[in-house]
Coordinates of C-alpha atoms and ligand atoms in Angstrom, one line a residue:
M295 CA 0.0 0.0 0.0
T296 CA 2.9 2.3 0.5
N297 CA 3.1 2.7 -3.2
A298 CA -0.2 4.6 -3.2
R299 CA 0.6 8.0 -4.5
D300 CA -1.0 9.8 -1.6
W301 CA 0.4 7.7 1.2
S302 CA 3.3 10.2 1.9
E303 CA 0.7 13.0 2.0
L304 CA -1.2 10.9 4.7
E305 CA 2.0 10.6 6.7
K306 CA 2.3 14.4 6.6
Q307 CA -1.3 14.7 7.8
A308 CA -0.7 12.3 10.6
H309 CA 2.2 14.4 11.8
K310 CA -0.1 17.5 11.6
M311 CA -2.7 15.7 13.7
T312 CA -0.2 15.1 16.5
Q313 CA 0.2 18.9 16.7
T314 CA -3.5 19.7 16.9
S315 CA -6.5 18.6 19.0
L316 CA -10.2 17.9 18.7
R317 CA -10.9 21.1 20.6
Q318 CA -9.0 23.0 18.0
L319 CA -10.4 21.2 15.1
F320 CA -14.0 21.9 16.3
A321 CA -13.1 25.5 16.9
E322 CA -11.7 25.9 13.4
Q323 CA -14.6 24.3 11.7
P324 CA -17.9 25.6 13.2
G325 CA -20.0 23.3 11.0
R326 CA -17.8 20.3 11.6
A327 CA -20.6 18.0 13.0
G328 CA -22.8 18.7 10.1
D329 CA -20.0 18.4 7.6
M330 CA -19.0 15.0 8.9
T331 CA -22.4 13.4 9.7
F332 CA -23.9 11.0 7.2
E333 CA -27.2 9.1 6.8
L334 CA -26.7 5.4 5.9
G335 CA -30.0 3.7 5.4
P336 CA -31.5 3.8 8.9
L337 CA -28.2 4.8 10.5
H338 CA -27.0 8.3 11.5
V339 CA -23.2 8.3 11.6
D340 CA -21.2 11.2 13.1
L341 CA -17.5 11.0 12.2
S342 CA -16.7 14.5 13.5
K343 CA -15.1 13.4 16.8
N344 CA -12.3 11.6 14.8
L345 CA -8.8 12.9 14.5
I346 CA -9.1 14.1 11.0
D347 CA -9.9 17.2 9.1
E348 CA -11.5 17.6 5.6
R349 CA -8.1 17.3 4.0
T350 CA -7.3 14.0 5.8
L351 CA -10.7 12.6 4.7
H352 CA -10.0 13.6 1.1
T353 CA -6.5 12.1 1.2
L354 CA -7.8 8.9 2.7
V355 CA -10.4 8.7 -0.2
D356 CA -7.6 9.4 -2.7
V357 CA -5.6 6.5 -1.3
A358 CA -8.6 4.2 -1.5
R359 CA -9.2 5.2 -5.1
D360 CA -5.5 4.7 -5.9
M361 CA -5.6 1.2 -4.4
G362 CA -8.4 0.3 -6.8
L363 CA -11.2 0.1 -4.3
E364 CA -13.9 1.0 -6.8
E365 CA -12.7 -1.8 -9.1
Y366 CA -12.5 -4.3 -6.3
R367 CA -15.9 -3.3 -5.1
S368 CA -17.4 -4.0 -8.6
A369 CA -15.5 -7.2 -8.7
M370 CA -17.1 -8.4 -5.5
F371 CA -20.6 -7.3 -6.4
N372 CA -20.2 -8.9 -9.8
G373 CA -19.2 -12.3 -8.4
E374 CA -15.6 -12.4 -9.6
K375 CA -13.4 -14.9 -7.8
I376 CA -11.8 -12.4 -5.5
N377 CA -11.2 -15.1 -2.8
T378 CA -8.1 -16.1 -4.8
T379 CA -6.6 -18.7 -2.5
E380 CA -9.9 -20.7 -2.5
K381 CA -10.9 -19.7 -6.1
R382 CA -14.3 -18.5 -4.9
A383 CA -16.6 -15.6 -5.6
V384 CA -17.6 -13.5 -2.5
L385 CA -21.3 -12.9 -2.8
H386 CA -22.9 -12.5 0.6
T387 CA -24.4 -9.3 -0.9
A388 CA -26.5 -11.6 -3.1
L389 CA -28.2 -13.1 0.0
R390 CA -30.1 -9.9 0.6
M391 CA -31.0 -8.8 -2.9
P392 CA -34.7 -8.0 -3.2
V393 CA -36.8 -10.6 -5.0
E394 CA -37.2 -8.4 -8.0
R395 CA -33.5 -8.2 -8.7
D396 CA -31.9 -10.6 -11.1
F397 CA -28.5 -11.9 -10.6
A398 CA -26.7 -14.9 -12.2
L399 CA -23.2 -16.3 -12.4
E400 CA -22.1 -18.4 -15.3
D401 CA -23.6 -21.6 -14.0
Q402 CA -26.1 -20.4 -11.4
D403 CA -29.2 -18.3 -11.2
V404 CA -28.1 -16.9 -7.9
A405 CA -31.1 -14.7 -7.2
A406 CA -33.5 -17.5 -7.9
D407 CA -31.5 -20.0 -5.7
V408 CA -31.3 -17.5 -2.8
H409 CA -35.0 -16.8 -2.9
A410 CA -35.9 -20.5 -3.2
V411 CA -34.0 -21.2 0.0
L412 CA -35.5 -18.2 1.7
G413 CA -38.9 -19.5 0.7
R414 CA -38.2 -22.9 2.3
L415 CA -36.8 -21.3 5.4
R416 CA -40.0 -19.2 5.7
D417 CA -42.1 -22.3 5.4
L418 CA -40.3 -24.0 8.1
A419 CA -40.3 -21.0 10.4
R420 CA -44.0 -20.5 9.9
A421 CA -44.7 -24.2 10.6
L422 CA -42.7 -24.0 13.8
R423 CA -44.3 -20.8 15.0
S424 CA -47.9 -21.9 14.1
G425 CA -47.4 -25.3 15.7
A426 CA -47.9 -27.1 12.4
W427 CA -44.5 -28.7 12.8
R428 CA -44.6 -30.9 15.9
G429 CA -42.2 -33.2 17.7
V430 CA -42.5 -36.9 17.5
T431 CA -44.8 -36.9 20.5
N432 CA -47.0 -34.2 19.0
H433 CA -45.7 -31.5 21.2
T434 CA -45.3 -28.1 19.6
I435 CA -41.7 -26.8 19.3
K436 CA -40.7 -24.3 22.0
H437 CA -36.9 -24.4 21.8
V438 CA -34.7 -24.2 18.8
V439 CA -31.1 -25.2 19.5
N440 CA -28.6 -24.1 17.0
I441 CA -25.5 -26.3 17.0
G442 CA -22.6 -24.6 15.1
I443 CA -19.5 -22.6 15.8
G444 CA -17.8 -19.5 14.4
G445 CA -19.8 -18.1 11.6
S446 CA -22.4 -20.9 12.1
D447 CA -23.0 -19.6 15.6
L448 CA -22.0 -16.0 16.3
G449 CA -24.3 -14.4 13.7
P450 CA -27.6 -16.0 14.7
A451 CA -26.6 -16.0 18.4
M452 CA -25.7 -12.3 18.4
A453 CA -28.8 -11.3 16.3
A454 CA -31.3 -13.4 18.3
Q455 CA -30.1 -11.7 21.5
A456 CA -30.1 -8.2 19.8
L457 CA -33.6 -8.8 18.5
R458 CA -34.9 -10.2 21.8
P459 CA -38.0 -8.0 21.8
Y460 CA -39.0 -9.5 18.4
Q461 CA -39.1 -13.1 19.7
T462 CA -42.9 -13.2 19.6
A463 CA -44.1 -16.8 19.0
G464 CA -42.9 -18.5 22.2
I465 CA -39.9 -20.1 20.5
T466 CA -36.7 -19.6 22.5
P467 CA -33.4 -19.9 20.5
H468 CA -30.4 -21.5 22.2
F469 CA -26.9 -21.9 20.9
I470 CA -24.3 -24.6 21.5
A471 CA -20.9 -24.0 20.0
N472 CA -18.0 -25.0 22.1
I473 CA -16.4 -28.5 22.2
D474 CA -16.2 -27.8 25.9
P475 CA -18.9 -30.3 27.1
N476 CA -20.1 -27.7 29.6
D477 CA -21.7 -25.7 26.8
L478 CA -23.9 -28.5 25.7
A479 CA -24.7 -29.5 29.3
G480 CA -25.5 -26.0 30.4
T481 CA -27.8 -25.4 27.4
L482 CA -29.7 -28.6 27.4
N483 CA -30.1 -28.6 31.2
G484 CA -33.8 -28.2 31.8
L485 CA -34.9 -28.3 28.2
D486 CA -37.9 -30.4 27.3
A487 CA -36.7 -32.8 24.5
E488 CA -40.3 -33.3 23.3
S489 CA -40.6 -29.6 22.3
T490 CA -37.0 -29.1 21.1
L491 CA -35.7 -28.9 17.5
F492 CA -32.0 -29.0 16.8
V493 CA -30.5 -27.0 13.9
V494 CA -27.1 -28.5 13.0
A495 CA -25.4 -25.5 11.3
S496 CA -22.1 -26.1 9.5
K497 CA -21.0 -24.9 6.1
T498 CA -18.7 -27.9 5.7
F499 CA -20.4 -30.3 8.0
T500 CA -17.0 -31.6 9.0
T501 CA -16.3 -29.2 12.0
S502 CA -15.3 -31.3 14.9
E503 CA -17.0 -29.2 17.6
T504 CA -20.3 -29.2 15.7
L505 CA -20.3 -32.8 14.8
S506 CA -19.4 -33.9 18.4
N507 CA -22.1 -31.6 19.8
A508 CA -24.7 -32.8 17.3
H509 CA -24.0 -36.5 18.1
A510 CA -24.2 -35.7 21.8
A511 CA -27.5 -33.8 21.3
K512 CA -28.9 -36.8 19.4
R513 CA -27.9 -39.2 22.2
W514 CA -29.5 -36.8 24.7
L515 CA -32.7 -36.5 22.7
L516 CA -33.0 -40.3 22.3
S517 CA -32.4 -40.9 26.0
E518 CA -34.9 -38.2 27.1
L519 CA -37.5 -39.6 24.7
T520 CA -36.9 -43.1 25.9
H521 CA -37.6 -41.9 29.5
A522 CA -40.8 -40.3 28.2
G523 CA -41.8 -43.7 26.9
V524 CA -41.0 -43.2 23.2
P525 CA -39.5 -46.2 21.5
A526 CA -36.0 -45.1 20.3
E527 CA -34.0 -48.1 19.5
T528 CA -34.5 -49.4 16.0
E529 CA -33.2 -47.6 12.9
E530 CA -36.8 -46.8 11.9
E531 CA -37.6 -45.4 15.3
I532 CA -34.5 -43.3 15.4
R533 CA -35.1 -42.0 11.8
A534 CA -38.7 -41.0 12.8
I535 CA -37.4 -39.1 15.8
T536 CA -34.6 -37.4 13.9
E537 CA -36.9 -36.3 11.2
K538 CA -39.0 -34.3 13.7
H539 CA -36.2 -33.0 15.9
F540 CA -33.2 -32.3 13.6
V541 CA -32.7 -30.1 10.6
A542 CA -29.4 -29.1 9.0
V543 CA -28.0 -26.0 7.4
S544 CA -25.0 -26.8 5.2
T545 CA -23.4 -26.9 1.8
N546 CA -22.5 -30.5 2.2
E547 CA -25.5 -32.8 1.5
E548 CA -23.5 -36.0 1.6
K549 CA -22.3 -35.4 5.2
V550 CA -25.7 -34.3 6.3
R551 CA -27.2 -37.5 5.0
E552 CA -24.4 -39.5 6.7
F553 CA -25.4 -37.8 10.0
G554 CA -28.9 -39.1 9.5
I555 CA -30.7 -36.0 8.5
D556 CA -32.9 -36.3 5.4
P557 CA -31.9 -33.8 2.7
K558 CA -35.6 -32.7 2.6
N559 CA -34.8 -31.2 6.1
M560 CA -31.5 -29.6 4.9
F561 CA -31.3 -25.9 4.0
G562 CA -28.4 -25.1 1.7
F563 CA -26.1 -22.2 0.9
W564 CA -23.1 -21.9 -1.4
D565 CA -19.3 -21.8 -1.4
W566 CA -19.5 -18.1 -2.2
V567 CA -20.9 -17.3 1.3
G568 CA -18.1 -17.1 3.8
G569 CA -18.9 -18.5 7.3
R570 CA -18.5 -15.1 8.9
Y571 CA -20.7 -13.5 6.3
S572 CA -23.5 -16.1 6.6
V573 CA -26.0 -14.8 9.2
D574 CA -28.3 -13.7 6.4
S575 CA -28.2 -17.1 4.7
A576 CA -29.9 -20.3 5.9
I577 CA -27.5 -20.1 8.8
G578 CA -30.0 -17.5 10.2
L579 CA -32.7 -20.2 10.5
S580 CA -32.7 -20.3 14.3
L581 CA -33.0 -16.5 14.2
M582 CA -35.9 -16.6 11.7
A583 CA -37.7 -19.2 13.8
A584 CA -37.4 -16.9 16.8
I585 CA -38.3 -13.6 15.3
G586 CA -40.5 -14.7 12.4
P587 CA -40.1 -14.5 8.6
A588 CA -41.4 -11.0 8.3
D589 CA -38.9 -9.5 10.7
F590 CA -36.1 -11.7 9.2
M591 CA -36.9 -10.2 5.7
E592 CA -36.8 -6.7 7.3
F593 CA -33.4 -7.6 8.7
L594 CA -32.3 -8.4 5.1
E595 CA -33.6 -5.1 3.9
G596 CA -31.3 -3.3 6.3
F597 CA -28.3 -5.1 4.8
Y598 CA -29.5 -4.3 1.3
A599 CA -29.8 -0.5 2.1
V600 CA -26.2 -0.5 3.1
D601 CA -25.1 -2.6 0.2
D602 CA -26.7 -0.2 -2.2
H603 CA -25.1 2.8 -0.5
F604 CA -21.7 1.1 -0.6
R605 CA -22.1 0.0 -4.2
T606 CA -23.3 3.3 -5.6
E607 CA -22.2 6.3 -3.4
P608 CA -19.1 8.2 -4.4
L609 CA -16.2 7.3 -2.1
E610 CA -16.2 10.8 -0.6
M611 CA -19.7 10.2 0.8
N612 CA -19.5 6.5 1.3
V613 CA -19.8 5.7 5.0
P614 CA -18.2 2.1 4.9
V615 CA -15.4 3.6 2.9
L616 CA -14.8 6.5 5.2
M617 CA -15.0 4.3 8.3
G618 CA -12.8 1.6 6.8
M619 CA -10.2 4.2 5.9
L620 CA -10.4 5.7 9.4
G621 CA -9.4 2.2 10.7
V622 CA -6.4 2.2 8.3
W623 CA -5.6 5.8 9.4
Y624 CA -5.5 4.8 13.1
T625 CA -3.8 1.5 12.6
D626 CA -1.1 2.4 10.1
L627 CA -0.6 6.2 10.4
L628 CA -1.3 7.0 14.0
G629 CA -0.2 3.6 15.4
Y630 CA -3.3 2.9 17.6
E631 CA -3.4 -0.7 18.5
T632 CA -7.1 -1.6 19.0
H633 CA -10.6 -0.5 18.2
A634 CA -13.4 -0.6 20.7
V635 CA -17.1 -1.1 19.8
L636 CA -19.4 0.0 22.5
P637 CA -23.1 -0.6 22.0
Y638 CA -25.3 1.3 24.5
N639 CA -27.8 -1.5 24.4
Q640 CA -27.6 -4.6 26.6
D641 CA -29.2 -6.7 23.9
M642 CA -26.2 -6.1 21.7
A643 CA -23.8 -7.6 24.2
R644 CA -22.5 -10.2 21.6
F645 CA -22.0 -7.6 18.9
P646 CA -18.3 -7.0 19.7
A647 CA -17.7 -10.8 19.7
Y648 CA -19.5 -11.1 16.3
L649 CA -17.3 -8.3 14.9
Q650 CA -14.2 -10.0 16.2
Q651 CA -14.8 -13.0 13.9
L652 CA -15.9 -10.8 11.0
T653 CA -13.0 -8.4 11.1
M654 CA -10.2 -10.4 12.6
E655 CA -10.7 -13.7 10.8
S656 CA -11.0 -11.6 7.6
N657 CA -8.1 -9.2 8.0
G658 CA -5.7 -10.9 10.3
K659 CA -3.3 -11.6 7.5
S660 CA 0.4 -11.0 6.9
V661 CA 0.8 -11.6 3.2
R662 CA -0.7 -9.8 0.3
L663 CA -2.7 -11.5 -2.5
D664 CA 0.5 -12.4 -4.3
G665 CA 2.0 -14.0 -1.2
S666 CA 4.5 -11.2 -0.5
P667 CA 4.7 -9.9 3.1
V668 CA 2.7 -6.8 4.0
D669 CA 4.8 -3.9 5.3
L670 CA 2.4 -2.3 7.6
P671 CA 0.1 -3.6 10.4
T672 CA -3.1 -5.1 9.2
G673 CA -6.2 -6.3 11.0
E674 CA -7.8 -4.1 13.6
I675 CA -8.2 -5.7 17.0
Y676 CA -11.8 -5.3 17.9
W677 CA -13.2 -5.6 21.4
G678 CA -15.9 -4.1 23.5
E679 CA -18.8 -4.4 25.9
P680 CA -22.1 -2.7 26.3
G681 CA -22.3 0.7 27.9
T682 CA -22.7 1.7 30.7
N683 CA -21.1 -1.5 32.0
G684 CA -17.8 -0.8 30.2
Q685 CA -17.7 2.6 31.8
H686 CA -17.3 0.9 35.2
A687 CA -14.5 -1.4 33.9
F688 CA -12.1 -0.4 31.1
F689 CA -13.1 3.2 30.4
Q690 CA -10.5 4.5 32.8
L691 CA -7.8 3.3 30.5
M692 CA -9.6 4.9 27.5
H693 CA -9.8 8.2 29.3
Q694 CA -6.5 8.5 31.0
G695 CA -4.3 5.6 29.9
T696 CA -1.2 6.0 27.7
R697 CA -2.9 4.2 24.8
V698 CA -5.4 5.7 22.5
V699 CA -8.4 3.5 21.7
P700 CA -10.5 4.7 18.8
A701 CA -14.1 3.7 19.6
D702 CA -17.4 3.3 17.9
F703 CA -20.3 4.2 20.1
I704 CA -23.7 2.8 19.0
G705 CA -26.9 4.1 20.6
F706 CA -30.6 4.3 20.0
V707 CA -33.1 7.1 20.3
N708 CA -35.9 4.8 21.6
S709 CA -35.8 1.7 23.7
H710 CA -38.0 -1.4 23.6
D711 CA -38.1 -1.4 27.4
D712 CA -37.8 1.4 29.8
N713 CA -38.1 2.0 33.5
I714 CA -37.8 4.8 36.0
G715 CA -34.5 5.8 37.7
A716 CA -33.8 6.2 41.4
D717 CA -35.3 9.7 41.4
G718 CA -38.7 8.2 40.8
E719 CA -39.3 10.0 37.5
T720 CA -36.4 10.0 35.0
S721 CA -36.4 7.4 32.2
M722 CA -33.6 5.0 32.6
H723 CA -33.2 5.0 28.8
D724 CA -32.6 8.8 29.0
M725 CA -30.0 8.2 31.7
L726 CA -28.3 5.6 29.5
M727 CA -28.2 8.0 26.6
S728 CA -26.9 10.9 28.7
N729 CA -23.9 8.6 29.5
F730 CA -23.6 7.8 25.8
F731 CA -23.4 11.5 24.9
A732 CA -21.1 12.3 27.8
Q733 CA -18.5 9.7 27.1
T734 CA -17.7 10.7 23.6
R735 CA -17.6 14.3 24.7
V736 CA -15.2 13.6 27.5
L737 CA -13.0 11.4 25.3
A738 CA -12.8 14.1 22.7
F739 CA -12.5 17.3 24.8
G740 CA -11.2 16.1 28.1
K741 CA -10.6 18.6 30.9
T742 CA -7.5 20.8 31.2
A743 CA -5.4 21.7 34.3
D744 CA -6.7 25.3 34.1
E745 CA -10.3 24.2 34.0
L746 CA -9.7 22.1 37.1
R747 CA -8.0 25.0 38.9
E748 CA -11.0 27.2 38.1
E749 CA -13.2 24.6 39.7
G750 CA -11.0 24.8 42.8
V751 CA -9.4 21.3 42.6
E752 CA -6.4 21.0 45.0
E753 CA -3.1 21.5 43.2
E754 CA -1.7 18.1 44.1
L755 CA -4.7 16.3 42.6
I756 CA -4.7 18.2 39.3
P757 CA -2.3 15.9 37.4
H758 CA -4.4 12.9 38.5
K759 CA -7.6 14.6 37.4
V760 CA -6.5 16.1 34.1
M761 CA -8.4 14.4 31.2
P762 CA -6.2 14.6 28.1
G763 CA -9.1 14.4 25.6
N764 CA -8.3 14.1 22.0
R765 CA -9.4 10.5 22.0
P766 CA -11.3 9.7 18.8
S767 CA -14.7 8.2 18.4
T768 CA -17.4 7.6 15.9
T769 CA -21.1 7.9 17.0
I770 CA -23.6 5.6 15.2
M771 CA -27.3 6.2 16.1
A772 CA -30.6 4.8 14.9
E773 CA -34.2 5.4 15.9
K774 CA -34.6 2.0 17.6
L775 CA -32.8 -1.4 17.5
R776 CA -35.1 -2.9 14.9
P777 CA -34.3 -5.8 12.5
R778 CA -33.6 -3.4 9.7
V779 CA -31.2 -1.4 11.8
L780 CA -29.3 -4.5 12.9
G781 CA -29.0 -5.7 9.3
A782 CA -27.6 -2.3 8.4
L783 CA -25.1 -2.3 11.2
I784 CA -23.8 -5.7 10.2
A785 CA -23.5 -4.8 6.5
L786 CA -21.7 -1.6 7.5
Y787 CA -18.9 -3.6 9.3
E788 CA -18.8 -6.2 6.5
H789 CA -18.0 -3.4 4.0
I790 CA -15.6 -1.7 6.4
T791 CA -13.7 -5.0 6.6
F792 CA -13.7 -5.3 2.8
V793 CA -12.4 -1.8 2.3
Q794 CA -9.5 -2.4 4.7
G795 CA -8.7 -5.7 3.0
V796 CA -8.4 -3.9 -0.3
I797 CA -6.1 -1.2 1.1
W798 CA -3.9 -3.8 2.8
G799 CA -3.9 -5.9 -0.4
I800 CA -4.8 -9.0 1.4
N801 CA -7.4 -11.8 0.9
S802 CA -10.1 -11.0 3.5
F803 CA -12.0 -14.1 2.6
D804 CA -9.8 -17.1 3.5
Q805 CA -8.7 -18.3 7.0
W806 CA -5.7 -20.6 6.6
G807 CA -4.4 -19.5 10.0
V808 CA -7.0 -21.6 11.9
E809 CA -6.1 -24.9 10.2
L810 CA -2.8 -25.9 11.8
G811 CA -4.2 -25.6 15.3
K812 CA -7.1 -27.9 14.3
K813 CA -4.6 -30.5 12.9
Q814 CA -2.3 -30.4 15.9
A815 CA -5.2 -30.8 18.3
N816 CA -6.0 -34.0 16.4
D817 CA -2.3 -35.1 16.4
L818 CA -2.1 -34.5 20.2
L819 CA -5.3 -36.3 21.1
P820 CA -3.8 -39.8 21.6
A821 CA -1.3 -38.4 24.1
V822 CA -4.0 -36.3 25.8
K823 CA -6.2 -39.5 26.1
G824 CA -3.2 -41.3 27.5
E825 CA -2.9 -43.8 24.7
E826 CA 0.7 -42.8 24.1
R827 CA 3.4 -40.7 25.7
S828 CA 3.4 -37.1 24.5
D829 CA 6.2 -36.6 22.0
A830 CA 5.2 -33.2 20.6
G831 CA 8.8 -32.2 20.0
D832 CA 8.9 -29.4 22.6
S833 CA 9.4 -29.9 26.3
S834 CA 6.7 -27.4 27.2
T835 CA 3.8 -29.2 25.4
D836 CA 5.1 -32.6 26.6
S837 CA 5.3 -31.6 30.3
L838 CA 1.9 -29.8 30.2
I839 CA 0.2 -32.9 28.8
E840 CA 2.0 -35.0 31.4
Y841 CA 0.6 -32.7 34.1
Y842 CA -2.8 -33.1 32.6
R843 CA -2.5 -36.9 32.5
D844 CA -1.3 -37.1 36.1
L845 CA -4.3 -35.3 37.4
R846 CA -6.9 -36.6 34.9
E847 CA -9.7 -38.5 36.7
Ligands
F6P234 O1 -12.4 -22.3 12.2 C1 -12.8 -21.4 11.3 C2 -14.1 -21.7 10.6 O2 -13.8 -22.3 9.4 C3 -14.9 -20.4 10.4 O3 -14.5 -19.7 9.3 C4 -16.3 -20.9 10.3 O4 -17.2 -19.9 10.5 C5 -16.3 -21.9 11.4 O5 -15.0 -22.5 11.3 C6 -17.3 -23.0 11.3 O6 -17.2 -23.7 10.1 P1 -18.4 -24.6 9.6 O7 -19.6 -23.7 9.3 O8 -18.0 -25.3 8.3 O9 -18.7 -25.6 10.6

């Protein structure tokens, strides 16, 4: 990327930014908030508290243009095989195209296939919600348990929680991901097998965590039903039970069949949907069952609004482009190490974890598309917690620590639930949002020693109480956390991730770095099980496994 013509101009701008402050930038540009606030579908995005001026923004856009962002963007939307190491197109944007849009690849009518699967998902969701689909003992389904990991878990789990108020038909979604048996035990504990449907969600249907959990869930189901007096021994009996209590979401029909799920109960997607980009595919089945088809379709509309903006807006006004470039600016020019995402909404508690897979599995790469090493840091480190909880935990470091943490604050004008504060009259949502507004203000503008003196603060406490300010943030607001809004937020970060991948010249759509650990876990298993002595080739691993074996009950 350093060959981008305007990169050296950016370096000069970065130096300039170290000599100025957000106080000064706001003073110099009275209309700054208006100039740097954008509408993006249902989202209202204020970039003005970032460490930039108009010139920085223009230069960032020039760099993006130089690096071929517009061409890459077209290549993605057109279905070119931009995932070069896996020779795949990257077409999650096709998953949310409205029904009236046509889109085909050489050998596939993509739009028709997407809507055919959506139709089947809607039929199943309606059948579950209306009680037409029943368990083997004729009980209606009250619990849908998604078994999947990574992209086959985080999306539906995060979204089902975020859209809690839309869970209207008495179907509770549950999620089992971890190979840690406590996950399965904790989730199934207390569930009524007769009214439970399992969704085994795995793109490959070979993921060890998911297959182990799916087999364990099947054993649990058969044993619970046996206790309830249902015969569950012969192949025919097991098939009849599985048919009513297991469905699959996958691209691998053969493996689904091998597990014992009839392909008529399988919902497909395609190799051009990356796992971390799949919440809007059939992987969202558990979400759709919980919130209903109409709200799920509204969720997709939110994605589409942002796709359309990203595809058509000039780069200067293009919010995912500007936010993506801000991440590059902070990572590579200002040297900030991490990026906090702080939803002021408890239902969005899993949003930072969801973004961790989306952004870090995508952009945690050290080589460019041609295999040559990158020469600047890539891959923002995302983390975060809902406000106001985070304020009572790590905000101290954000306000006064030696590191600068650029942060995205996400907040909503209206709340699905409200209550009254300790004064007996103030809306708790208003209290939450006062915190939301106060935090970005304090981060940006801080408090100087002189201001503290004027307030009469004792001299020896002044260094401790000075708030340096100048800590950048982006504020994203929407009217209410509705399905459309959540879809728009996800698509925004998907495209931010894409923009950064283009600038860094990396492949954002493969994940080779997770493979070796999976293989070595398999290789070490015989020693872990005690079938052989550990001979890992390093004394640390060998002695840790020995410790494990010594204490293993
Ligand atoms: O381990 C990485 C990964 O391949 C993710 O990219 C993916 O989301 C997850 O595992 C689950 O994969 P699958 O859906 O094939 O089970």
